[in-house]
CSV table of C-alpha atoms and ligand atoms in Angstrom, one decimal:
chain,number,residue,atom,x,y,z
T,1339,MET,CA,-108.3,-16.3,-34.8
T,1340,ALA,CA,-105.9,-13.8,-33.3
T,1341,VAL,CA,-102.5,-13.5,-35.0
T,1342,ARG,CA,-99.2,-12.2,-33.6
T,1343,ALA,CA,-96.4,-10.3,-35.2
T,1344,ASP,CA,-93.5,-8.0,-34.0
T,1345,ILE,CA,-94.6,-5.4,-36.4
T,1346,VAL,CA,-97.8,-4.9,-38.5
T,1347,VAL,CA,-97.4,-2.6,-41.5
T,1348,ILE,CA,-100.6,-1.1,-42.8
T,1349,GLY,CA,-100.4,-0.7,-46.6
T,1350,ALA,CA,-98.7,-2.7,-49.3
T,1351,GLY,CA,-97.7,0.2,-51.5
T,1352,ILE,CA,-94.1,0.9,-52.2
T,1353,ILE,CA,-93.5,2.5,-48.8
T,1354,GLY,CA,-95.0,-0.4,-46.8
T,1355,ALA,CA,-93.2,-2.9,-49.1
T,1356,ALA,CA,-89.8,-1.2,-48.6
T,1357,CYS,CA,-90.3,-1.0,-44.8
T,1358,ALA,CA,-91.4,-4.6,-44.6
T,1359,ARG,CA,-88.3,-5.7,-46.4
T,1360,GLU,CA,-86.0,-3.7,-44.2
T,1361,LEU,CA,-87.6,-4.9,-41.0
T,1362,ALA,CA,-87.8,-8.5,-42.1
T,1363,GLY,CA,-84.1,-8.3,-43.0
T,1364,ALA,CA,-83.4,-7.3,-39.4
T,1365,GLU,CA,-85.2,-10.5,-38.3
T,1366,CYS,CA,-88.4,-8.9,-37.1
T,1367,SER,CA,-91.6,-10.9,-37.6
T,1368,VAL,CA,-93.5,-8.6,-40.0
T,1369,THR,CA,-97.0,-8.8,-41.3
T,1370,VAL,CA,-98.2,-6.4,-44.1
T,1371,LEU,CA,-102.0,-5.8,-44.2
T,1372,ASP,CA,-103.6,-4.2,-47.2
T,1373,ARG,CA,-107.3,-3.7,-47.7
T,1374,ALA,CA,-106.9,-4.1,-51.5
T,1375,ALA,CA,-104.2,-5.7,-53.7
T,1376,ALA,CA,-100.5,-4.9,-53.1
T,1377,ALA,CA,-99.1,-2.0,-55.2
T,1378,SER,CA,-102.6,-1.2,-56.6
T,1379,ALA,CA,-103.1,2.3,-55.2
T,1380,THR,CA,-101.0,5.4,-55.5
T,1381,THR,CA,-97.9,3.3,-56.3
T,1382,ALA,CA,-99.6,2.1,-59.5
T,1383,HIS,CA,-100.1,5.8,-60.5
T,1384,GLY,CA,-96.6,7.1,-59.9
T,1385,GLU,CA,-94.2,7.8,-62.8
T,1386,GLY,CA,-91.3,6.2,-61.1
T,1387,ASN,CA,-88.8,9.0,-61.0
T,1388,ILE,CA,-86.1,8.9,-58.4
T,1389,LEU,CA,-85.1,12.6,-58.2
T,1390,VAL,CA,-82.7,14.9,-56.5
T,1391,SER,CA,-83.2,17.5,-59.2
T,1392,ASP,CA,-86.6,18.9,-58.0
T,1393,LYS,CA,-85.6,19.2,-54.3
T,1394,ALA,CA,-84.3,22.3,-52.6
T,1395,PRO,CA,-81.6,22.0,-49.9
T,1396,GLY,CA,-83.2,20.7,-46.7
T,1397,PRO,CA,-84.4,17.5,-45.1
T,1398,GLU,CA,-86.2,16.2,-48.2
T,1399,LEU,CA,-83.1,16.5,-50.3
T,1400,ASP,CA,-81.1,14.8,-47.6
T,1401,LEU,CA,-83.5,11.9,-47.7
T,1402,ALA,CA,-83.5,11.9,-51.6
T,1403,ARG,CA,-79.7,11.8,-51.6
T,1404,ALA,CA,-79.7,8.8,-49.3
T,1405,SER,CA,-82.3,7.2,-51.6
T,1406,VAL,CA,-80.2,7.6,-54.7
T,1407,ARG,CA,-77.3,6.0,-52.9
T,1408,LEU,CA,-79.5,3.1,-51.6
T,1409,TRP,CA,-81.4,2.3,-54.8
T,1410,PRO,CA,-78.5,0.7,-56.8
T,1411,GLN,CA,-77.7,-1.4,-53.7
T,1412,ALA,CA,-81.3,-2.4,-53.4
T,1413,VAL,CA,-81.5,-3.3,-57.1
T,1414,ALA,CA,-78.4,-5.5,-56.8
T,1415,GLU,CA,-79.7,-7.2,-53.6
T,1416,LEU,CA,-83.1,-7.8,-55.2
T,1417,GLY,CA,-81.4,-9.5,-58.2
T,1418,GLU,CA,-79.4,-11.8,-55.8
T,1419,GLU,CA,-82.3,-12.6,-53.5
T,1420,LEU,CA,-85.0,-13.2,-56.2
T,1421,GLY,CA,-82.9,-14.4,-59.2
T,1422,PRO,CA,-85.2,-15.3,-62.1
T,1423,ARG,CA,-88.3,-14.4,-59.9
T,1424,LEU,CA,-87.2,-10.7,-60.0
T,1425,PRO,CA,-89.7,-8.8,-62.3
T,1426,ASP,CA,-88.0,-6.3,-64.6
T,1427,ILE,CA,-88.1,-3.2,-62.5
T,1428,GLU,CA,-86.8,-1.1,-65.3
T,1429,TRP,CA,-84.1,0.6,-63.2
T,1430,ASP,CA,-82.5,3.2,-65.3
T,1431,ARG,CA,-80.1,5.9,-64.1
T,1432,LYS,CA,-81.0,8.0,-67.2
T,1433,GLY,CA,-80.4,11.4,-65.6
T,1434,GLY,CA,-82.6,14.5,-65.5
T,1435,LEU,CA,-82.6,17.6,-67.7
T,1436,VAL,CA,-84.3,20.6,-66.2
T,1437,VAL,CA,-84.9,23.4,-68.6
T,1438,ALA,CA,-86.2,27.0,-68.5
T,1439,THR,CA,-88.3,28.7,-71.2
T,1440,THR,CA,-88.0,32.3,-70.0
T,1441,ALA,CA,-85.3,34.7,-68.9
T,1442,ALA,CA,-86.7,34.8,-65.4
T,1443,GLY,CA,-87.0,31.0,-65.4
T,1444,ALA,CA,-83.3,30.7,-66.4
T,1445,ALA,CA,-82.2,33.0,-63.5
T,1446,GLY,CA,-84.3,30.9,-61.1
T,1447,LEU,CA,-83.1,27.6,-62.3
T,1448,GLY,CA,-79.5,28.8,-62.2
T,1449,ALA,CA,-79.8,30.0,-58.6
T,1450,PHE,CA,-81.6,26.7,-57.5
T,1451,ALA,CA,-78.9,24.6,-59.1
T,1452,ARG,CA,-76.2,26.6,-57.4
T,1453,GLU,CA,-77.8,26.1,-54.0
T,1454,GLN,CA,-78.1,22.4,-54.7
T,1455,ARG,CA,-74.4,22.1,-55.7
T,1456,GLN,CA,-73.4,23.6,-52.4
T,1457,THR,CA,-74.9,20.6,-50.7
T,1458,GLY,CA,-73.1,18.2,-53.0
T,1459,VAL,CA,-75.8,17.5,-55.6
T,1460,ASP,CA,-74.3,16.9,-59.1
T,1461,ALA,CA,-76.2,19.8,-60.9
T,1462,GLN,CA,-74.4,20.6,-64.2
T,1463,PRO,CA,-75.2,23.7,-66.1
T,1464,VAL,CA,-75.4,22.9,-69.8
T,1465,ASP,CA,-74.4,25.3,-72.6
T,1466,LEU,CA,-77.4,26.0,-74.8
T,1467,GLY,CA,-75.3,24.9,-77.8
T,1468,ASP,CA,-74.9,21.5,-76.2
T,1469,VAL,CA,-78.5,20.8,-75.5
T,1470,PRO,CA,-79.4,19.4,-79.0
T,1471,GLY,CA,-76.7,16.8,-78.5
T,1472,LEU,CA,-78.3,15.7,-75.2
T,1473,GLU,CA,-82.0,16.0,-76.3
T,1474,PRO,CA,-82.2,16.3,-80.1
T,1475,ASN,CA,-86.0,16.7,-80.2
T,1476,LEU,CA,-86.2,19.4,-77.5
T,1477,SER,CA,-87.4,22.8,-78.5
T,1478,ARG,CA,-84.7,25.3,-79.5
T,1479,ASP,CA,-86.6,28.0,-77.5
T,1480,ILE,CA,-85.3,27.1,-74.1
T,1481,THR,CA,-83.3,29.7,-72.1
T,1482,ALA,CA,-81.3,27.5,-69.7
T,1483,ALA,CA,-80.7,23.8,-68.9
T,1484,VAL,CA,-79.2,21.9,-66.0
T,1485,ARG,CA,-78.3,18.2,-66.1
T,1486,TYR,CA,-78.7,16.0,-63.1
T,1487,PRO,CA,-76.9,12.7,-63.7
T,1488,GLU,CA,-78.0,11.2,-60.3
T,1489,ASP,CA,-81.7,11.2,-61.3
T,1490,ALA,CA,-83.0,7.7,-62.1
T,1491,GLN,CA,-86.2,5.8,-62.8
T,1492,VAL,CA,-87.9,2.5,-61.9
T,1493,GLN,CA,-91.3,0.9,-62.9
T,1494,PRO,CA,-93.1,1.6,-59.6
T,1495,VAL,CA,-95.4,-1.5,-59.5
T,1496,ALA,CA,-92.7,-3.9,-60.5
T,1497,ALA,CA,-90.4,-2.3,-57.9
T,1498,ALA,CA,-93.0,-2.5,-55.1
T,1499,GLU,CA,-93.7,-6.1,-56.1
T,1500,ALA,CA,-90.0,-7.0,-56.0
T,1501,LEU,CA,-89.6,-5.3,-52.6
T,1502,LEU,CA,-92.5,-7.3,-51.3
T,1503,ALA,CA,-91.2,-10.6,-52.8
T,1504,SER,CA,-87.9,-9.9,-51.1
T,1505,ALA,CA,-89.7,-9.2,-47.8
T,1506,ARG,CA,-91.5,-12.5,-48.1
T,1507,THR,CA,-88.2,-14.3,-48.8
T,1508,ARG,CA,-87.0,-12.7,-45.5
T,1509,GLY,CA,-90.0,-14.1,-43.7
T,1510,ALA,CA,-92.6,-11.4,-43.9
T,1511,ARG,CA,-96.3,-12.3,-44.4
T,1512,VAL,CA,-98.4,-10.2,-46.7
T,1513,ARG,CA,-102.2,-10.3,-46.3
T,1514,GLN,CA,-104.2,-8.6,-49.0
T,1515,ALA,CA,-107.9,-7.8,-48.9
T,1516,THR,CA,-107.6,-7.2,-45.2
T,1517,ALA,CA,-108.6,-3.7,-44.0
T,1518,VAL,CA,-107.6,-2.2,-40.7
T,1519,LEU,CA,-110.7,-1.1,-38.8
T,1520,GLY,CA,-109.4,0.2,-35.5
T,1521,PRO,CA,-106.9,-0.1,-32.6
T,1522,ILE,CA,-106.4,-2.7,-29.9
T,1523,ARG,CA,-105.1,-0.8,-26.9
T,1524,ASP,CA,-104.0,-1.8,-23.4
T,1525,ARG,CA,-105.1,0.0,-20.2
T,1526,SER,CA,-102.3,2.5,-20.5
T,1527,GLY,CA,-103.5,3.5,-24.0
T,1528,ALA,CA,-100.6,1.9,-25.8
T,1529,LEU,CA,-101.3,0.2,-29.1
T,1530,ARG,CA,-101.3,-3.6,-28.8
T,1531,GLY,CA,-102.6,-4.4,-32.3
T,1532,VAL,CA,-105.3,-3.7,-34.8
T,1533,HIS,CA,-108.8,-5.0,-35.5
T,1534,THR,CA,-109.1,-6.0,-39.1
T,1535,THR,CA,-111.7,-7.4,-41.4
T,1536,ALA,CA,-109.9,-10.8,-40.9
T,1537,GLY,CA,-109.9,-10.5,-37.1
T,1538,PRO,CA,-107.5,-9.1,-34.5
T,1539,TRP,CA,-103.7,-8.9,-35.0
T,1540,HIS,CA,-101.7,-8.5,-31.9
T,1541,THR,CA,-98.4,-6.6,-32.1
T,1542,PRO,CA,-96.4,-4.0,-30.1
T,1543,VAL,CA,-95.6,-2.0,-33.2
T,1544,VAL,CA,-98.0,-0.7,-35.9
T,1545,LEU,CA,-96.6,1.2,-38.9
T,1546,ASN,CA,-99.1,3.4,-40.8
T,1547,ALA,CA,-98.0,3.3,-44.4
T,1548,ALA,CA,-101.4,3.9,-45.9
T,1549,GLY,CA,-100.4,6.5,-48.4
T,1550,PRO,CA,-103.1,9.1,-49.1
T,1551,TRP,CA,-105.4,7.2,-46.6
T,1552,ALA,CA,-102.8,7.5,-43.8
T,1553,GLY,CA,-104.8,10.5,-42.4
T,1554,ARG,CA,-107.9,8.3,-42.1
T,1555,VAL,CA,-105.9,5.4,-40.7
T,1556,ALA,CA,-104.2,7.6,-38.1
T,1557,ARG,CA,-107.6,9.0,-37.1
T,1558,LEU,CA,-108.9,5.4,-36.7
T,1559,LEU,CA,-105.9,4.7,-34.4
T,1560,GLY,CA,-106.4,7.8,-32.3
T,1561,ALA,CA,-103.6,10.0,-33.5
T,1562,PRO,CA,-104.5,12.2,-36.5
T,1563,VAL,CA,-101.8,13.3,-38.9
T,1564,PRO,CA,-102.5,15.8,-41.7
T,1565,VAL,CA,-102.1,13.7,-44.8
T,1566,ARG,CA,-104.4,14.8,-47.7
T,1567,PRO,CA,-104.8,13.4,-51.2
T,1568,ARG,CA,-103.3,15.6,-53.9
T,1569,ARG,CA,-104.6,14.6,-57.2
T,1570,GLY,CA,-102.3,14.2,-60.2
T,1571,MET,CA,-103.0,13.3,-63.8
T,1572,VAL,CA,-100.7,11.8,-66.5
T,1573,LEU,CA,-101.0,11.3,-70.3
T,1574,VAL,CA,-99.6,8.2,-71.9
T,1575,THR,CA,-98.6,8.4,-75.6
T,1576,ALA,CA,-98.3,5.7,-78.3
T,1577,ARG,CA,-94.9,4.1,-78.5
T,1578,VAL,CA,-92.2,6.3,-79.9
T,1579,PRO,CA,-88.8,5.3,-81.2
T,1580,PRO,CA,-86.1,4.8,-78.6
T,1581,TRP,CA,-84.2,7.9,-77.8
T,1582,THR,CA,-87.0,10.3,-78.8
T,1583,VAL,CA,-86.7,11.6,-75.2
T,1584,ARG,CA,-83.4,10.5,-73.5
T,1585,HIS,CA,-83.6,12.1,-70.0
T,1586,LYS,CA,-86.4,12.8,-67.7
T,1587,VAL,CA,-87.1,16.3,-69.0
T,1588,TYR,CA,-89.1,18.9,-67.2
T,1589,ASP,CA,-89.6,22.6,-67.2
T,1590,ALA,CA,-88.3,24.5,-64.2
T,1591,ASP,CA,-92.0,25.4,-63.3
T,1592,TYR,CA,-92.2,21.8,-62.1
T,1593,VAL,CA,-90.1,22.6,-59.0
T,1594,ALA,CA,-92.3,25.4,-58.0
T,1595,THR,CA,-95.4,23.3,-58.6
T,1596,VAL,CA,-94.1,20.4,-56.5
T,1597,ALA,CA,-93.2,22.7,-53.6
T,1598,ASP,CA,-96.5,24.5,-53.8
T,1599,THR,CA,-98.4,23.0,-50.9
T,1600,GLY,CA,-101.9,23.7,-52.2
T,1601,GLY,CA,-102.5,27.2,-53.3
T,1602,GLU,CA,-103.3,28.8,-56.6
T,1603,SER,CA,-100.9,30.0,-59.2
T,1604,GLU,CA,-101.0,31.6,-62.6
T,1605,GLU,CA,-100.5,28.1,-64.0
T,1606,THR,CA,-103.8,26.8,-62.7
T,1607,THR,CA,-106.3,25.4,-65.2
T,1608,ALA,CA,-110.0,26.3,-65.3
T,1609,SER,CA,-110.6,23.6,-62.7
T,1610,GLY,CA,-107.8,24.9,-60.5
T,1611,ALA,CA,-105.1,22.4,-61.0
T,1612,LEU,CA,-101.4,23.4,-61.0
T,1613,THR,CA,-99.7,22.0,-64.1
T,1614,SER,CA,-96.2,21.6,-65.2
T,1615,SER,CA,-94.5,19.8,-68.0
T,1616,VAL,CA,-92.7,16.5,-67.3
T,1617,VAL,CA,-91.8,14.2,-70.2
T,1618,GLU,CA,-90.1,10.9,-69.9
T,1619,SER,CA,-89.6,7.7,-71.9
T,1620,THR,CA,-90.4,4.2,-70.6
T,1621,ALA,CA,-88.8,0.9,-71.4
T,1622,ALA,CA,-92.0,-0.2,-73.1
T,1623,GLY,CA,-91.9,2.7,-75.6
T,1624,PRO,CA,-94.8,5.1,-74.6
T,1625,LEU,CA,-93.9,8.5,-73.1
T,1626,LEU,CA,-95.4,9.5,-69.8
T,1627,VAL,CA,-96.4,13.2,-69.9
T,1628,GLY,CA,-97.3,14.8,-66.6
T,1629,SER,CA,-98.5,16.3,-64.5
T,1630,SER,CA,-101.0,18.2,-62.4
T,1631,ARG,CA,-101.5,18.9,-58.7
T,1632,ARG,CA,-104.8,19.7,-57.0
T,1633,HIS,CA,-106.6,19.1,-53.7
T,1634,VAL,CA,-110.0,17.6,-54.8
T,1635,GLY,CA,-110.4,15.0,-52.0
T,1636,PHE,CA,-110.7,11.5,-53.5
T,1637,ASP,CA,-112.6,12.7,-56.6
T,1638,ASP,CA,-111.1,10.5,-59.3
T,1639,ARG,CA,-112.6,12.0,-62.4
T,1640,LEU,CA,-110.3,12.9,-65.2
T,1641,ARG,CA,-110.5,16.6,-66.2
T,1642,VAL,CA,-110.1,17.4,-69.9
T,1643,ASP,CA,-109.0,21.0,-69.2
T,1644,VAL,CA,-106.2,19.7,-67.0
T,1645,LEU,CA,-105.1,17.0,-69.6
T,1646,ALA,CA,-105.2,19.6,-72.4
T,1647,ARG,CA,-102.9,22.0,-70.4
T,1648,ILE,CA,-100.5,19.1,-69.7
T,1649,ALA,CA,-100.4,18.2,-73.4
T,1650,ALA,CA,-99.9,21.8,-74.5
T,1651,LYS,CA,-97.0,22.3,-72.2
T,1652,ALA,CA,-95.3,19.1,-73.3
T,1653,VAL,CA,-95.6,20.1,-77.0
T,1654,ARG,CA,-94.0,23.4,-76.1
T,1655,LEU,CA,-91.0,21.5,-74.9
T,1656,PHE,CA,-91.1,18.8,-77.6
T,1657,PRO,CA,-92.8,20.2,-80.6
T,1658,GLY,CA,-92.7,16.8,-82.4
T,1659,LEU,CA,-95.1,15.4,-79.8
T,1660,ALA,CA,-98.0,17.3,-81.5
T,1661,ASP,CA,-98.1,14.4,-84.0
T,1662,VAL,CA,-97.9,11.6,-81.4
T,1663,PRO,CA,-101.2,10.0,-80.4
T,1664,VAL,CA,-102.2,9.9,-76.7
T,1665,ILE,CA,-103.4,6.4,-75.9
T,1666,ARG,CA,-104.7,6.9,-72.4
T,1667,ALA,CA,-104.7,9.1,-69.3
T,1668,TYR,CA,-104.8,8.2,-65.7
T,1669,GLY,CA,-104.8,9.9,-62.3
T,1670,GLY,CA,-103.8,9.1,-58.7
T,1671,PHE,CA,-103.7,10.7,-55.3
T,1672,ARG,CA,-100.4,11.8,-53.9
T,1673,PRO,CA,-100.2,11.6,-50.1
T,1674,GLY,CA,-99.6,15.3,-49.3
T,1675,VAL,CA,-98.6,17.0,-46.1
T,1676,PRO,CA,-99.0,20.8,-45.5
T,1677,ASP,CA,-95.2,21.4,-44.9
T,1678,HIS,CA,-94.3,19.2,-47.9
T,1679,LEU,CA,-92.2,16.8,-45.8
T,1680,PRO,CA,-93.0,13.1,-45.2
T,1681,ILE,CA,-94.1,12.0,-41.8
T,1682,ILE,CA,-91.7,9.3,-40.5
T,1683,GLY,CA,-91.3,8.1,-37.0
T,1684,PRO,CA,-93.0,7.1,-33.7
T,1685,ASP,CA,-96.2,8.9,-32.6
T,1686,GLU,CA,-95.7,10.2,-29.1
T,1687,ARG,CA,-99.5,10.3,-28.5
T,1688,VAL,CA,-100.1,6.6,-29.0
T,1689,PRO,CA,-97.1,4.4,-27.9
T,1690,GLY,CA,-96.6,1.6,-30.4
T,1691,LEU,CA,-97.9,3.6,-33.4
T,1692,TRP,CA,-95.4,4.7,-36.1
T,1693,HIS,CA,-95.9,6.5,-39.4
T,1694,ALA,CA,-94.1,6.3,-42.8
T,1695,THR,CA,-96.2,8.4,-45.0
T,1696,GLY,CA,-96.9,11.8,-46.7
T,1697,HIS,CA,-94.3,11.4,-49.4
T,1698,GLU,CA,-96.5,13.4,-51.9
T,1699,GLY,CA,-95.0,13.1,-55.4
T,1700,ALA,CA,-91.7,11.4,-54.3
T,1701,GLY,CA,-92.7,8.2,-52.5
T,1702,ILE,CA,-91.3,5.9,-55.2
T,1703,GLY,CA,-87.9,7.6,-55.0
T,1704,LEU,CA,-87.8,8.1,-51.2
T,1705,SER,CA,-89.1,4.6,-50.3
T,1706,VAL,CA,-85.8,2.9,-49.7
T,1707,ALA,CA,-84.3,5.6,-47.5
T,1708,THR,CA,-87.6,5.9,-45.6
T,1709,ALA,CA,-87.5,2.2,-45.0
T,1710,ARG,CA,-83.9,2.3,-43.8
T,1711,LEU,CA,-84.7,5.2,-41.5
T,1712,ILE,CA,-87.7,3.4,-40.0
T,1713,ARG,CA,-85.6,0.2,-39.4
T,1714,GLN,CA,-82.9,2.3,-37.8
T,1715,MET,CA,-85.2,4.2,-35.5
T,1716,ILE,CA,-87.2,1.0,-34.4
T,1717,LEU,CA,-83.9,-0.9,-33.8
T,1718,GLU,CA,-82.2,2.2,-32.3
T,1719,GLU,CA,-79.4,2.1,-34.8
T,1720,PRO,CA,-77.6,5.3,-36.1
T,1721,PRO,CA,-79.9,6.9,-38.7
T,1722,VAL,CA,-79.0,7.4,-42.4
T,1723,VAL,CA,-80.3,11.0,-42.1
T,1724,ASP,CA,-81.4,13.2,-39.2
T,1725,PRO,CA,-85.0,11.9,-38.5
T,1726,ARG,CA,-86.1,15.0,-36.5
T,1727,PRO,CA,-87.5,17.1,-39.4
T,1728,PHE,CA,-89.8,14.2,-40.2
T,1729,ARG,CA,-91.3,13.5,-36.8
T,1730,PRO,CA,-95.1,13.4,-36.7
T,1731,LEU,CA,-95.5,16.1,-34.1
T,1732,ARG,CA,-93.1,18.7,-35.5
T,1733,PRO,CA,-93.8,22.4,-35.1
T,1734,GLY,CA,-94.5,22.8,-38.8
T,1735,LEU,CA,-97.5,20.6,-38.6
T,1736,ALA,CA,-98.8,21.8,-35.2
T,1737,ALA,CA,-101.5,24.0,-36.6
T,1738,ALA,CA,-102.8,21.4,-39.1
T,1739,THR,CA,-102.6,18.6,-36.5
T,1740,SER,CA,-104.4,20.4,-33.7
T,1741,THR,CA,-107.1,22.0,-35.8
T,1742,GLY,CA,-107.4,19.0,-38.1
T,1743,ALA,CA,-107.1,21.5,-41.0
T,1744,GLY,CA,-104.9,19.3,-43.0
T,1745,ASP,CA,-106.5,16.2,-41.9
T,1746,THR,CA,-109.3,16.1,-44.4
T,1747,ASP,CA,-110.1,14.3,-47.6
T,1748,ARG,CA,-112.4,17.0,-48.7
T,1749,PRO,CA,-111.5,19.4,-51.6
T,1750,THR,CA,-110.3,22.9,-50.7
T,1751,SER,CA,-113.0,25.5,-50.8
T,1752,SER,CA,-111.5,27.1,-53.9
T,1753,SER,CA,-111.6,24.0,-56.1
T,1754,ALA,CA,-114.1,24.1,-58.8
T,1755,SER,CA,-116.9,21.5,-58.6
T,1756,PRO,CA,-117.2,19.5,-61.7
X,369,FAD,C1,-99.6,11.2,-61.0
X,369,FAD,C2,-98.5,10.8,-60.0
X,369,FAD,C3,-97.2,10.8,-60.4
X,369,FAD,C4,-96.2,10.4,-59.5
X,369,FAD,N1,-94.9,10.3,-59.9
X,369,FAD,C5,-94.0,10.0,-59.0
X,369,FAD,C6,-92.6,9.9,-59.4
X,369,FAD,O1,-92.3,10.1,-60.6
X,369,FAD,N2,-91.7,9.6,-58.5
X,369,FAD,C7,-92.0,9.3,-57.2
X,369,FAD,O2,-91.1,9.1,-56.4
X,369,FAD,N3,-93.3,9.4,-56.8
X,369,FAD,C8,-94.3,9.7,-57.7
X,369,FAD,N4,-95.6,9.8,-57.2
X,369,FAD,C9,-95.9,9.7,-55.8
X,369,FAD,C10,-95.9,8.2,-55.4
X,369,FAD,O3,-96.7,7.5,-56.3
X,369,FAD,C11,-96.4,8.1,-54.0
X,369,FAD,O4,-95.6,9.0,-53.1
X,369,FAD,C12,-96.2,6.7,-53.5
X,369,FAD,O5,-96.7,5.7,-54.4
X,369,FAD,C13,-96.9,6.5,-52.1
X,369,FAD,O6,-96.8,5.2,-51.8
X,369,FAD,P1,-97.5,4.6,-50.5
X,369,FAD,O7,-97.0,3.2,-50.3
X,369,FAD,O8,-97.3,5.6,-49.4
X,369,FAD,O9,-99.1,4.7,-50.9
X,369,FAD,P2,-100.0,3.7,-51.7
X,369,FAD,O10,-99.3,3.1,-52.8
X,369,FAD,O11,-101.3,4.4,-51.9
X,369,FAD,O12,-100.2,2.5,-50.7
X,369,FAD,C14,-101.1,2.7,-49.5
X,369,FAD,C15,-101.8,1.4,-49.3
X,369,FAD,O13,-102.5,1.5,-48.1
X,369,FAD,C16,-103.7,0.7,-48.2
X,369,FAD,N5,-104.7,1.0,-47.2
X,369,FAD,C17,-105.3,2.2,-47.1
X,369,FAD,N6,-106.2,2.2,-46.0
X,369,FAD,C18,-106.0,0.9,-45.5
X,369,FAD,C19,-106.7,0.3,-44.4
X,369,FAD,N7,-107.6,0.9,-43.6
X,369,FAD,N8,-106.3,-1.0,-44.1
X,369,FAD,C20,-105.4,-1.7,-44.9
X,369,FAD,N9,-104.8,-1.1,-45.9
X,369,FAD,C21,-105.1,0.2,-46.2
X,369,FAD,C22,-104.2,1.0,-49.6
X,369,FAD,O14,-105.0,0.0,-50.2
X,369,FAD,C23,-102.8,1.1,-50.4
X,369,FAD,O15,-102.5,-0.1,-51.1
X,369,FAD,C24,-96.6,10.1,-58.2
X,369,FAD,C25,-97.9,10.1,-57.8
X,369,FAD,C26,-98.9,10.5,-58.7
X,369,FAD,C27,-100.3,10.4,-58.3
């Protein structure tokens, strides 16, 4: 049976969930379709950091700053809307502490923080003598530290589930185990719906929020975008006493690794992954220790050399971790884009098609501002940030979009085969 909606959102990860909530709140009739279970893909593999600290001045930082303003409001609204049904989303504005371990790293971190401060980010240089008071278990070998009080954290699956529950309360429908197979178009070529494994869905607006599969979905719908999976792995330790690690702590290398859009670096492991050290506590007690970055298509094998490098770097920051057992490791696929900016907005090639994807390692944090921007663009309201840098056909993506270079799930040629 054919079904109708004002807007069909493809993907029930945190981006689709946040967009569905915003649009349903504006009295649109919204249906979310996911081929699997809600919040079971990349969103289940994110660490849940909501960061301004790792972003250089520019459009992504603007979106991140909008998100850190919107998250507390969203958390309060979710509490009011869902009451006792609200899962504990572990919202914690714990703040970030970025540290350097070399003289060159200290200079780089200082310059980066200065640029951020000029745009209004609260980036506070910390006297080395004050660091033990902030993080008693941190190595004494660090050369610089900057504190970012705006950095926060949520539990990503719980947050996505809460956003979806709120979307349902506002009238959205969520249909799991329903894969989008292809477009329904009218004679002019405009999108009029999607064919799915559960039959046709008619709608004038289709929002592609399919995370690392957004490139595939866009291809299916006739307008390729260069979203590629970028593998990341994380170690989970046994529970540690509260306050063992107080902030989200990472080495300044992390910023370079995040921004690196796919090449090699001295920090690569034998299998070619970029690694950097990110250590954070969770409400349940285990520490999350990340992370790595590598284009290996959708190869989901865990690599021991990558995990060993991640562990070694974490122990360099927190020597006491050498005695803490690792209880598990996991990996996921970040939705990466060659110019490292998300793709948000209408697709001029196929009227009716919109994208909200390509958030790489920041989709949890950026979800609420992305959703606000999508709502504002669809309803032609003033936007929370300038949407132009995120448009699908921007010059920075022209080469990848026209050649299809970025539009592939395959590993890069330089990645080692296992
Ligand atoms: C190791 C790691 C650590 C991370 N840490 C952080 C962090 O600390 N902070 C942060 O902000 N971000 C982090 N991220 C990134 C973050 O997890 C992602 O940016 C975010 O989850 C992307 O959400 P999404 O909704 O776009 O994608 P997903 O959660 O992958 O959702 C996409 C959905 O689309 C569905 N789908 C795909 N194809 C179809 C189809 N044909 N039909 C129907 N449905 C379809 C999938 O089933 C899936 O449920 C991390 C990622 C990784 C891998």
